């Protein structure tokens, strides 16, 4: 779900000039100001309403704790109380942040994760956008481009003209956005490592998001290759994952295979999944001695692509064996 034009316009007042930054970090961070807090507080209810409202389930408190733990590493504020972390009741995989200390993640994206460190990575990435003050250039250009397209369409009466101008503005904005995404990756990895999380989890969640995107395209009957890389709001996934591993290594932490985060997975149990009308939820089950990917996937509450959905949801490769006693996620009827 994309914010409406009225929502984008109301957020434009949050934007401040963008300073120069190093390629993988920032030279300065401006602390959250009273103006940031006031304007963020004004935009916050609009954003929450735009994305389906706030999710009030037990997982929301867990997300809030992790988000604040990571956010205080950014230099925006040393006080966790200066940050507001909201889980959105949305069936779309998304996360974002705005100036004033407001951080958001959807329950659907939370369901894709398999560790607390992956959650810390995503929230740290979004805080990185705010610390680097990316909102200024990206949102201002997107808004001006949309207004220009609407103006041309109205003047000429041509929908084609509207789409042509809009595409040009979008390509300019997206190119700038990819550089910002790289920088936010670097900052997020720095923050999560400082907070005590495994920085290599950043590559794990990026891989999971790539797999989920491909699965969504397949479920919709579309080939993932039909979307050109230049039309994406994120960098090429393979290059981005490799870069995340390099950034994690630069923190000085060795890369090791982490133990399964059973506490995190159990926390997800009962989390609503997908559209509210479908009445589905995440169920955490223990792999039995006779269980296989196929037997567990058969329990997924989907008519098609059950095996693919099971693998993607659990961050498993097609040939990865299951181990008895470990936990897996299923999507079942509520």
mmCIF file of C-alpha atoms in Angstrom:
data_model
loop_
_atom_site.group_PDB
_atom_site.id
_atom_site.type_symbol
_atom_site.label_atom_id
_atom_site.label_comp_id
_atom_site.label_asym_id
_atom_site.label_seq_id
_atom_site.Cartn_x
_atom_site.Cartn_y
_atom_site.Cartn_z
ATOM 1 C CA UNK A 1 0.000 0.000 0.000
ATOM 2 C CA UNK A 2 1.455 3.352 -1.020
ATOM 3 C CA UNK A 3 0.789 6.572 0.899
ATOM 4 C CA UNK A 4 -1.713 8.873 -0.791
ATOM 5 C CA UNK A 5 -0.621 12.197 -2.283
ATOM 6 C CA UNK A 6 -2.206 14.049 0.642
ATOM 7 C CA UNK A 7 -0.118 11.972 3.043
ATOM 8 C CA UNK A 8 3.073 12.639 1.059
ATOM 9 C CA UNK A 9 2.357 16.347 0.976
ATOM 10 C CA UNK A 10 1.692 16.484 4.709
ATOM 11 C CA UNK A 11 5.027 14.778 5.328
ATOM 12 C CA UNK A 12 6.967 17.230 3.177
ATOM 13 C CA UNK A 13 7.138 19.666 6.084
ATOM 14 C CA UNK A 14 9.402 17.179 7.877
ATOM 15 C CA UNK A 15 12.163 17.534 5.324
ATOM 16 C CA UNK A 16 15.442 19.343 5.979
ATOM 17 C CA UNK A 17 18.541 19.988 3.818
ATOM 18 C CA UNK A 18 20.653 16.930 3.029
ATOM 19 C CA UNK A 19 24.337 17.216 4.038
ATOM 20 C CA UNK A 20 27.258 15.457 2.372
ATOM 21 C CA UNK A 21 28.118 12.022 3.730
ATOM 22 C CA UNK A 22 30.838 9.479 3.260
ATOM 23 C CA UNK A 23 29.947 6.544 1.019
ATOM 24 C CA UNK A 24 29.311 4.087 3.844
ATOM 25 C CA UNK A 25 28.562 6.342 6.773
ATOM 26 C CA UNK A 26 27.745 9.791 7.958
ATOM 27 C CA UNK A 27 30.022 12.638 8.979
ATOM 28 C CA UNK A 28 27.522 14.282 11.323
ATOM 29 C CA UNK A 29 24.200 13.403 12.905
ATOM 30 C CA UNK A 30 21.756 16.061 13.947
ATOM 31 C CA UNK A 31 19.977 15.140 17.168
ATOM 32 C CA UNK A 32 16.198 14.973 17.208
ATOM 33 C CA UNK A 33 15.003 18.553 17.561
ATOM 34 C CA UNK A 34 11.840 19.898 19.153
ATOM 35 C CA UNK A 35 10.633 20.737 15.651
ATOM 36 C CA UNK A 36 11.306 17.164 14.477
ATOM 37 C CA UNK A 37 9.306 15.808 17.402
ATOM 38 C CA UNK A 38 6.387 18.156 16.813
ATOM 39 C CA UNK A 39 6.157 17.512 13.094
ATOM 40 C CA UNK A 40 6.722 13.767 13.452
ATOM 41 C CA UNK A 41 3.965 13.605 16.056
ATOM 42 C CA UNK A 42 1.617 15.356 13.623
ATOM 43 C CA UNK A 43 2.403 12.939 10.775
ATOM 44 C CA UNK A 44 2.432 9.779 12.901
ATOM 45 C CA UNK A 45 -1.351 9.196 13.148
ATOM 46 C CA UNK A 46 -1.762 9.777 9.407
ATOM 47 C CA UNK A 47 0.859 7.167 8.591
ATOM 48 C CA UNK A 48 -0.575 4.647 11.036
ATOM 49 C CA UNK A 49 -4.034 5.081 9.514
ATOM 50 C CA UNK A 50 -2.618 4.824 5.984
ATOM 51 C CA UNK A 51 -1.065 1.431 6.765
ATOM 52 C CA UNK A 52 -4.026 -0.269 8.422
ATOM 53 C CA UNK A 53 -3.652 0.984 11.986
ATOM 54 C CA UNK A 54 -1.312 -0.095 14.768
ATOM 55 C CA UNK A 55 -1.041 -3.800 15.531
ATOM 56 C CA UNK A 56 -1.695 -4.301 19.253
ATOM 57 C CA UNK A 57 -0.761 -7.971 19.621
ATOM 58 C CA UNK A 58 1.880 -9.234 22.071
ATOM 59 C CA UNK A 59 4.621 -9.106 19.411
ATOM 60 C CA UNK A 60 4.394 -5.292 19.248
ATOM 61 C CA UNK A 61 6.124 -4.816 22.611
ATOM 62 C CA UNK A 62 8.991 -7.058 21.497
ATOM 63 C CA UNK A 63 9.442 -5.044 18.293
ATOM 64 C CA UNK A 64 9.397 -1.805 20.268
ATOM 65 C CA UNK A 65 12.136 -3.007 22.615
ATOM 66 C CA UNK A 66 14.424 -4.090 19.765
ATOM 67 C CA UNK A 67 13.794 -0.910 17.792
ATOM 68 C CA UNK A 68 14.720 1.349 20.684
ATOM 69 C CA UNK A 69 17.802 -0.724 21.517
ATOM 70 C CA UNK A 70 19.092 -0.203 17.981
ATOM 71 C CA UNK A 71 17.920 3.396 17.537
ATOM 72 C CA UNK A 72 19.914 4.754 20.488
ATOM 73 C CA UNK A 73 23.100 3.688 18.665
ATOM 74 C CA UNK A 74 22.413 6.179 15.849
ATOM 75 C CA UNK A 75 23.409 9.422 17.570
ATOM 76 C CA UNK A 76 19.923 10.859 17.094
ATOM 77 C CA UNK A 77 19.314 10.486 20.836
ATOM 78 C CA UNK A 78 20.709 8.476 23.741
ATOM 79 C CA UNK A 79 17.259 8.247 25.345
ATOM 80 C CA UNK A 80 15.120 5.316 24.230
ATOM 81 C CA UNK A 81 12.042 7.331 25.178
ATOM 82 C CA UNK A 82 12.734 9.675 22.270
ATOM 83 C CA UNK A 83 11.826 6.903 19.817
ATOM 84 C CA UNK A 84 8.377 5.578 18.953
ATOM 85 C CA UNK A 85 8.362 2.131 17.338
ATOM 86 C CA UNK A 86 5.077 0.982 15.812
ATOM 87 C CA UNK A 87 4.104 -2.377 14.351
ATOM 88 C CA UNK A 88 1.565 -1.749 11.596
ATOM 89 C CA UNK A 89 -1.415 -4.034 11.033
ATOM 90 C CA UNK A 90 -0.639 -4.401 7.342
ATOM 91 C CA UNK A 91 -0.427 -7.490 5.077
ATOM 92 C CA UNK A 92 2.334 -5.812 3.030
ATOM 93 C CA UNK A 93 6.033 -6.374 3.757
ATOM 94 C CA UNK A 94 7.292 -2.890 4.571
ATOM 95 C CA UNK A 95 9.282 -0.792 7.032
ATOM 96 C CA UNK A 96 10.162 2.906 7.173
ATOM 97 C CA UNK A 97 10.989 5.766 9.539
ATOM 98 C CA UNK A 98 10.442 9.529 9.652
ATOM 99 C CA UNK A 99 12.221 12.368 11.477
ATOM 100 C CA UNK A 100 11.187 12.840 15.073
ATOM 101 C CA UNK A 101 12.127 9.319 16.162
ATOM 102 C CA UNK A 102 9.216 7.441 14.554
ATOM 103 C CA UNK A 103 9.968 3.932 13.263
ATOM 104 C CA UNK A 104 7.509 1.538 11.605
ATOM 105 C CA UNK A 105 7.407 -2.092 10.502
ATOM 106 C CA UNK A 106 4.478 -4.158 9.266
ATOM 107 C CA UNK A 107 3.416 -7.414 10.880
ATOM 108 C CA UNK A 108 3.813 -9.089 7.477
ATOM 109 C CA UNK A 109 7.507 -8.233 7.301
ATOM 110 C CA UNK A 110 7.925 -9.350 10.907
ATOM 111 C CA UNK A 111 6.456 -12.740 9.947
ATOM 112 C CA UNK A 112 9.173 -13.229 7.316
ATOM 113 C CA UNK A 113 11.981 -12.934 9.872
ATOM 114 C CA UNK A 114 13.665 -15.816 11.660
ATOM 115 C CA UNK A 115 15.741 -14.059 14.310
ATOM 116 C CA UNK A 116 15.825 -11.002 16.526
ATOM 117 C CA UNK A 117 19.008 -9.939 14.729
ATOM 118 C CA UNK A 118 17.146 -9.817 11.401
ATOM 119 C CA UNK A 119 14.558 -7.550 13.013
ATOM 120 C CA UNK A 120 17.343 -5.349 14.405
ATOM 121 C CA UNK A 121 18.853 -5.118 10.927
ATOM 122 C CA UNK A 122 15.664 -3.861 9.288
ATOM 123 C CA UNK A 123 14.902 -1.355 12.041
ATOM 124 C CA UNK A 124 18.515 -0.158 12.061
ATOM 125 C CA UNK A 125 18.364 0.330 8.294
ATOM 126 C CA UNK A 126 15.285 2.542 8.628
ATOM 127 C CA UNK A 127 16.851 4.576 11.447
ATOM 128 C CA UNK A 128 19.857 5.011 9.157
ATOM 129 C CA UNK A 129 17.658 6.754 6.595
ATOM 130 C CA UNK A 130 16.603 9.280 9.242
ATOM 131 C CA UNK A 131 20.096 9.774 10.666
ATOM 132 C CA UNK A 132 21.400 10.459 7.149
ATOM 133 C CA UNK A 133 18.407 12.739 6.485
ATOM 134 C CA UNK A 134 17.523 10.954 3.274
ATOM 135 C CA UNK A 135 13.870 11.994 3.422
ATOM 136 C CA UNK A 136 14.651 15.473 2.142
ATOM 137 C CA UNK A 137 15.888 14.696 -1.348
ATOM 138 C CA UNK A 138 13.838 11.546 -1.942
ATOM 139 C CA UNK A 139 10.411 12.751 -0.800
ATOM 140 C CA UNK A 140 10.771 16.276 -2.148
ATOM 141 C CA UNK A 141 11.718 15.034 -5.614
ATOM 142 C CA UNK A 142 8.989 12.385 -5.605
ATOM 143 C CA UNK A 143 6.376 14.968 -4.609
ATOM 144 C CA UNK A 144 7.509 17.535 -7.171
ATOM 145 C CA UNK A 145 7.654 14.874 -9.873
ATOM 146 C CA UNK A 146 4.110 13.732 -9.105
ATOM 147 C CA UNK A 147 2.804 17.293 -9.079
ATOM 148 C CA UNK A 148 4.543 18.035 -12.372
ATOM 149 C CA UNK A 149 3.047 14.926 -13.955
ATOM 150 C CA UNK A 150 -0.435 15.851 -12.734
ATOM 151 C CA UNK A 151 -0.012 19.390 -14.077
ATOM 152 C CA UNK A 152 1.055 18.224 -17.537
ATOM 153 C CA UNK A 153 -1.795 15.723 -17.687
ATOM 154 C CA UNK A 154 -4.345 18.362 -16.749
ATOM 155 C CA UNK A 155 -2.965 20.878 -19.240
ATOM 156 C CA UNK A 156 -2.852 18.484 -22.204
ATOM 157 C CA UNK A 157 -5.689 16.160 -21.311
ATOM 158 C CA UNK A 158 -3.295 13.311 -22.037
ATOM 159 C CA UNK A 159 -2.913 10.334 -19.735
ATOM 160 C CA UNK A 160 0.113 9.329 -21.828
ATOM 161 C CA UNK A 161 1.777 12.659 -21.054
ATOM 162 C CA UNK A 162 1.101 12.169 -17.365
ATOM 163 C CA UNK A 163 2.665 8.710 -17.406
ATOM 164 C CA UNK A 164 5.665 9.859 -19.448
ATOM 165 C CA UNK A 165 6.565 12.732 -17.130
ATOM 166 C CA UNK A 166 5.855 10.605 -14.068
ATOM 167 C CA UNK A 167 8.187 7.861 -15.274
ATOM 168 C CA UNK A 168 11.010 10.311 -15.895
ATOM 169 C CA UNK A 169 10.661 11.800 -12.431
ATOM 170 C CA UNK A 170 10.457 8.323 -10.894
ATOM 171 C CA UNK A 171 13.644 7.096 -12.563
ATOM 172 C CA UNK A 172 15.519 10.138 -11.314
ATOM 173 C CA UNK A 173 14.190 9.597 -7.800
ATOM 174 C CA UNK A 174 14.860 5.844 -7.772
ATOM 175 C CA UNK A 175 18.461 6.235 -8.904
ATOM 176 C CA UNK A 176 19.061 8.558 -5.996
ATOM 177 C CA UNK A 177 17.194 6.175 -3.704
ATOM 178 C CA UNK A 178 19.452 3.228 -4.490
ATOM 179 C CA UNK A 179 22.500 5.149 -3.232
ATOM 180 C CA UNK A 180 20.557 6.001 -0.100
ATOM 181 C CA UNK A 181 19.630 2.346 0.398
ATOM 182 C CA UNK A 182 23.305 1.361 0.291
ATOM 183 C CA UNK A 183 24.174 3.985 2.871
ATOM 184 C CA UNK A 184 21.273 2.979 5.118
ATOM 185 C CA UNK A 185 22.468 -0.647 4.911
ATOM 186 C CA UNK A 186 25.907 0.423 6.133
ATOM 187 C CA UNK A 187 24.511 2.529 8.954
ATOM 188 C CA UNK A 188 22.022 -0.134 10.005
ATOM 189 C CA UNK A 189 24.752 -2.775 10.213
ATOM 190 C CA UNK A 190 26.852 -0.397 12.297
ATOM 191 C CA UNK A 191 23.954 0.258 14.692
ATOM 192 C CA UNK A 192 22.927 -3.381 15.114
ATOM 193 C CA UNK A 193 26.509 -4.480 15.768
ATOM 194 C CA UNK A 194 26.895 -1.727 18.379
ATOM 195 C CA UNK A 195 23.679 -2.972 20.003
ATOM 196 C CA UNK A 196 25.160 -6.464 20.297
ATOM 197 C CA UNK A 197 23.452 -8.185 17.361
ATOM 198 C CA UNK A 198 25.027 -10.432 14.735
ATOM 199 C CA UNK A 199 25.664 -8.077 11.772
ATOM 200 C CA UNK A 200 25.607 -10.962 9.278
ATOM 201 C CA UNK A 201 21.854 -11.230 9.863
ATOM 202 C CA UNK A 202 21.496 -8.225 7.560
ATOM 203 C CA UNK A 203 22.463 -10.398 4.587
ATOM 204 C CA UNK A 204 20.038 -13.088 5.772
ATOM 205 C CA UNK A 205 17.003 -10.804 5.782
ATOM 206 C CA UNK A 206 17.981 -9.249 2.450
ATOM 207 C CA UNK A 207 18.103 -12.749 0.953
ATOM 208 C CA UNK A 208 14.728 -13.544 2.520
ATOM 209 C CA UNK A 209 13.182 -10.389 1.078
ATOM 210 C CA UNK A 210 14.532 -11.262 -2.356
ATOM 211 C CA UNK A 211 13.042 -14.758 -2.115
ATOM 212 C CA UNK A 212 9.718 -13.355 -0.932
ATOM 213 C CA UNK A 213 9.611 -10.898 -3.827
ATOM 214 C CA UNK A 214 10.215 -13.703 -6.314
ATOM 215 C CA UNK A 215 7.550 -15.864 -4.690
ATOM 216 C CA UNK A 216 5.011 -13.038 -4.782
ATOM 217 C CA UNK A 217 5.699 -12.559 -8.482
ATOM 218 C CA UNK A 218 5.283 -16.286 -9.107
ATOM 219 C CA UNK A 219 2.061 -16.404 -7.107
ATOM 220 C CA UNK A 220 0.729 -13.504 -9.167
ATOM 221 C CA UNK A 221 1.611 -15.331 -12.380
ATOM 222 C CA UNK A 222 4.440 -12.989 -13.255
ATOM 223 C CA UNK A 223 8.074 -13.724 -13.993
ATOM 224 C CA UNK A 224 10.398 -11.906 -11.642
ATOM 225 C CA UNK A 225 12.644 -11.000 -14.578
ATOM 226 C CA UNK A 226 9.886 -8.844 -16.056
ATOM 227 C CA UNK A 227 10.737 -6.079 -13.595
ATOM 228 C CA UNK A 228 13.934 -4.312 -14.777
ATOM 229 C CA UNK A 229 16.497 -3.621 -12.079
ATOM 230 C CA UNK A 230 16.468 0.119 -12.760
ATOM 231 C CA UNK A 231 12.775 0.280 -11.827
ATOM 232 C CA UNK A 232 13.338 -1.075 -8.327
ATOM 233 C CA UNK A 233 13.520 1.035 -5.187
ATOM 234 C CA UNK A 234 16.311 -1.222 -3.931
ATOM 235 C CA UNK A 235 19.686 -2.158 -5.398
ATOM 236 C CA UNK A 236 20.268 -5.446 -7.198
ATOM 237 C CA UNK A 237 19.634 -8.036 -4.512
ATOM 238 C CA UNK A 238 22.653 -10.274 -5.154
ATOM 239 C CA UNK A 239 25.069 -7.349 -5.093
ATOM 240 C CA UNK A 240 23.371 -5.913 -2.038
ATOM 241 C CA UNK A 241 23.608 -9.194 -0.106
ATOM 242 C CA UNK A 242 27.317 -9.539 -0.933
ATOM 243 C CA UNK A 243 27.904 -5.972 0.156
ATOM 244 C CA UNK A 244 26.070 -6.600 3.443
ATOM 245 C CA UNK A 245 28.398 -9.533 4.172
ATOM 246 C CA UNK A 246 31.419 -7.311 3.503
ATOM 247 C CA UNK A 247 30.064 -4.602 5.793
ATOM 248 C CA UNK A 248 29.403 -7.171 8.514
ATOM 249 C CA UNK A 249 32.967 -8.478 8.196
ATOM 250 C CA UNK A 250 34.247 -4.909 8.530
ATOM 251 C CA UNK A 251 32.785 -4.786 12.052
ATOM 252 C CA UNK A 252 35.434 -7.317 13.085
ATOM 253 C CA UNK A 253 32.989 -10.035 14.081
ATOM 254 C CA UNK A 254 33.705 -13.496 12.643
ATOM 255 C CA UNK A 255 31.020 -15.114 10.520
ATOM 256 C CA UNK A 256 29.629 -18.167 12.277
ATOM 257 C CA UNK A 257 26.447 -20.172 11.859
ATOM 258 C CA UNK A 258 24.194 -18.928 14.665
ATOM 259 C CA UNK A 259 22.025 -21.218 16.749
ATOM 260 C CA UNK A 260 18.339 -21.097 15.898
ATOM 261 C CA UNK A 261 16.663 -18.157 17.635
ATOM 262 C CA UNK A 262 13.936 -20.204 19.291
ATOM 263 C CA UNK A 263 12.854 -17.375 21.605
ATOM 264 C CA UNK A 264 12.178 -15.125 18.626
ATOM 265 C CA UNK A 265 10.288 -17.813 16.731
ATOM 266 C CA UNK A 266 8.103 -18.636 19.730
ATOM 267 C CA UNK A 267 7.366 -14.921 20.064
ATOM 268 C CA UNK A 268 5.900 -14.983 16.535
ATOM 269 C CA UNK A 269 3.392 -17.708 17.391
ATOM 270 C CA UNK A 270 -0.148 -16.491 16.723
ATOM 271 C CA UNK A 271 0.899 -13.437 14.679
ATOM 272 C CA UNK A 272 -1.806 -12.635 12.082
ATOM 273 C CA UNK A 273 -0.668 -13.310 8.525
ATOM 274 C CA UNK A 274 -1.867 -11.880 5.216
ATOM 275 C CA UNK A 275 -5.169 -10.129 4.636
ATOM 276 C CA UNK A 276 -7.466 -9.919 7.657
ATOM 277 C CA UNK A 277 -10.306 -11.446 5.634
ATOM 278 C CA UNK A 278 -8.262 -14.629 5.110
ATOM 279 C CA UNK A 279 -8.066 -15.227 8.887
ATOM 280 C CA UNK A 280 -4.608 -16.795 8.890
ATOM 281 C CA UNK A 281 -1.839 -16.781 11.485
ATOM 282 C CA UNK A 282 1.715 -17.955 12.123
ATOM 283 C CA UNK A 283 1.972 -21.256 13.982
ATOM 284 C CA UNK A 284 5.323 -22.375 15.414
ATOM 285 C CA UNK A 285 5.758 -26.148 15.381
ATOM 286 C CA UNK A 286 8.563 -28.517 16.329
ATOM 287 C CA UNK A 287 9.994 -30.683 13.551
ATOM 288 C CA UNK A 288 9.364 -34.352 14.277
ATOM 289 C CA UNK A 289 11.634 -37.276 13.418
ATOM 290 C CA UNK A 290 9.477 -38.235 10.422
ATOM 291 C CA UNK A 291 8.714 -34.718 9.214
ATOM 292 C CA UNK A 292 9.957 -33.496 5.844
ATOM 293 C CA UNK A 293 9.664 -30.221 3.988
ATOM 294 C CA UNK A 294 6.815 -31.693 1.963
ATOM 295 C CA UNK A 295 4.830 -33.048 4.919
ATOM 296 C CA UNK A 296 5.086 -29.760 6.778
ATOM 297 C CA UNK A 297 4.411 -27.663 3.674
ATOM 298 C CA UNK A 298 1.223 -29.664 3.109
ATOM 299 C CA UNK A 299 -0.114 -28.115 6.320
ATOM 300 C CA UNK A 300 0.226 -24.562 4.963
ATOM 301 C CA UNK A 301 -3.110 -22.785 4.455
ATOM 302 C CA UNK A 302 -2.591 -22.033 0.768
ATOM 303 C CA UNK A 303 -4.044 -23.709 -2.329
ATOM 304 C CA UNK A 304 -0.818 -23.413 -4.353
ATOM 305 C CA UNK A 305 2.957 -23.060 -3.946
ATOM 306 C CA UNK A 306 2.876 -24.554 -0.458
ATOM 307 C CA UNK A 307 6.406 -25.916 -0.617
ATOM 308 C CA UNK A 308 7.822 -22.660 -1.972
ATOM 309 C CA UNK A 309 5.965 -20.633 0.649
ATOM 310 C CA UNK A 310 7.213 -22.896 3.452
ATOM 311 C CA UNK A 311 10.835 -22.599 2.323
ATOM 312 C CA UNK A 312 10.640 -18.814 1.934
ATOM 313 C CA UNK A 313 8.901 -18.266 5.264
ATOM 314 C CA UNK A 314 11.571 -20.273 7.083
ATOM 315 C CA UNK A 315 14.592 -18.980 5.184
ATOM 316 C CA UNK A 316 15.436 -22.442 3.848
ATOM 317 C CA UNK A 317 17.066 -23.420 0.577
ATOM 318 C CA UNK A 318 15.426 -26.045 -1.629
ATOM 319 C CA UNK A 319 17.945 -28.754 -0.694
ATOM 320 C CA UNK A 320 18.353 -27.861 2.985
ATOM 321 C CA UNK A 321 17.404 -30.780 5.263
ATOM 322 C CA UNK A 322 15.248 -30.320 8.342
ATOM 323 C CA UNK A 323 16.530 -31.330 11.761
ATOM 324 C CA UNK A 324 14.223 -32.968 14.269
ATOM 325 C CA UNK A 325 13.669 -30.810 17.331
ATOM 326 C CA UNK A 326 14.076 -27.481 15.544
ATOM 327 C CA UNK A 327 11.233 -25.006 15.107
ATOM 328 C CA UNK A 328 9.548 -23.959 11.869
ATOM 329 C CA UNK A 329 6.814 -21.513 10.928
ATOM 330 C CA UNK A 330 3.570 -22.534 9.284
ATOM 331 C CA UNK A 331 0.716 -20.364 8.062
ATOM 332 C CA UNK A 332 -2.528 -21.918 9.288
ATOM 333 C CA UNK A 333 -6.175 -20.941 9.553
ATOM 334 C CA UNK A 334 -7.005 -18.878 12.634
#
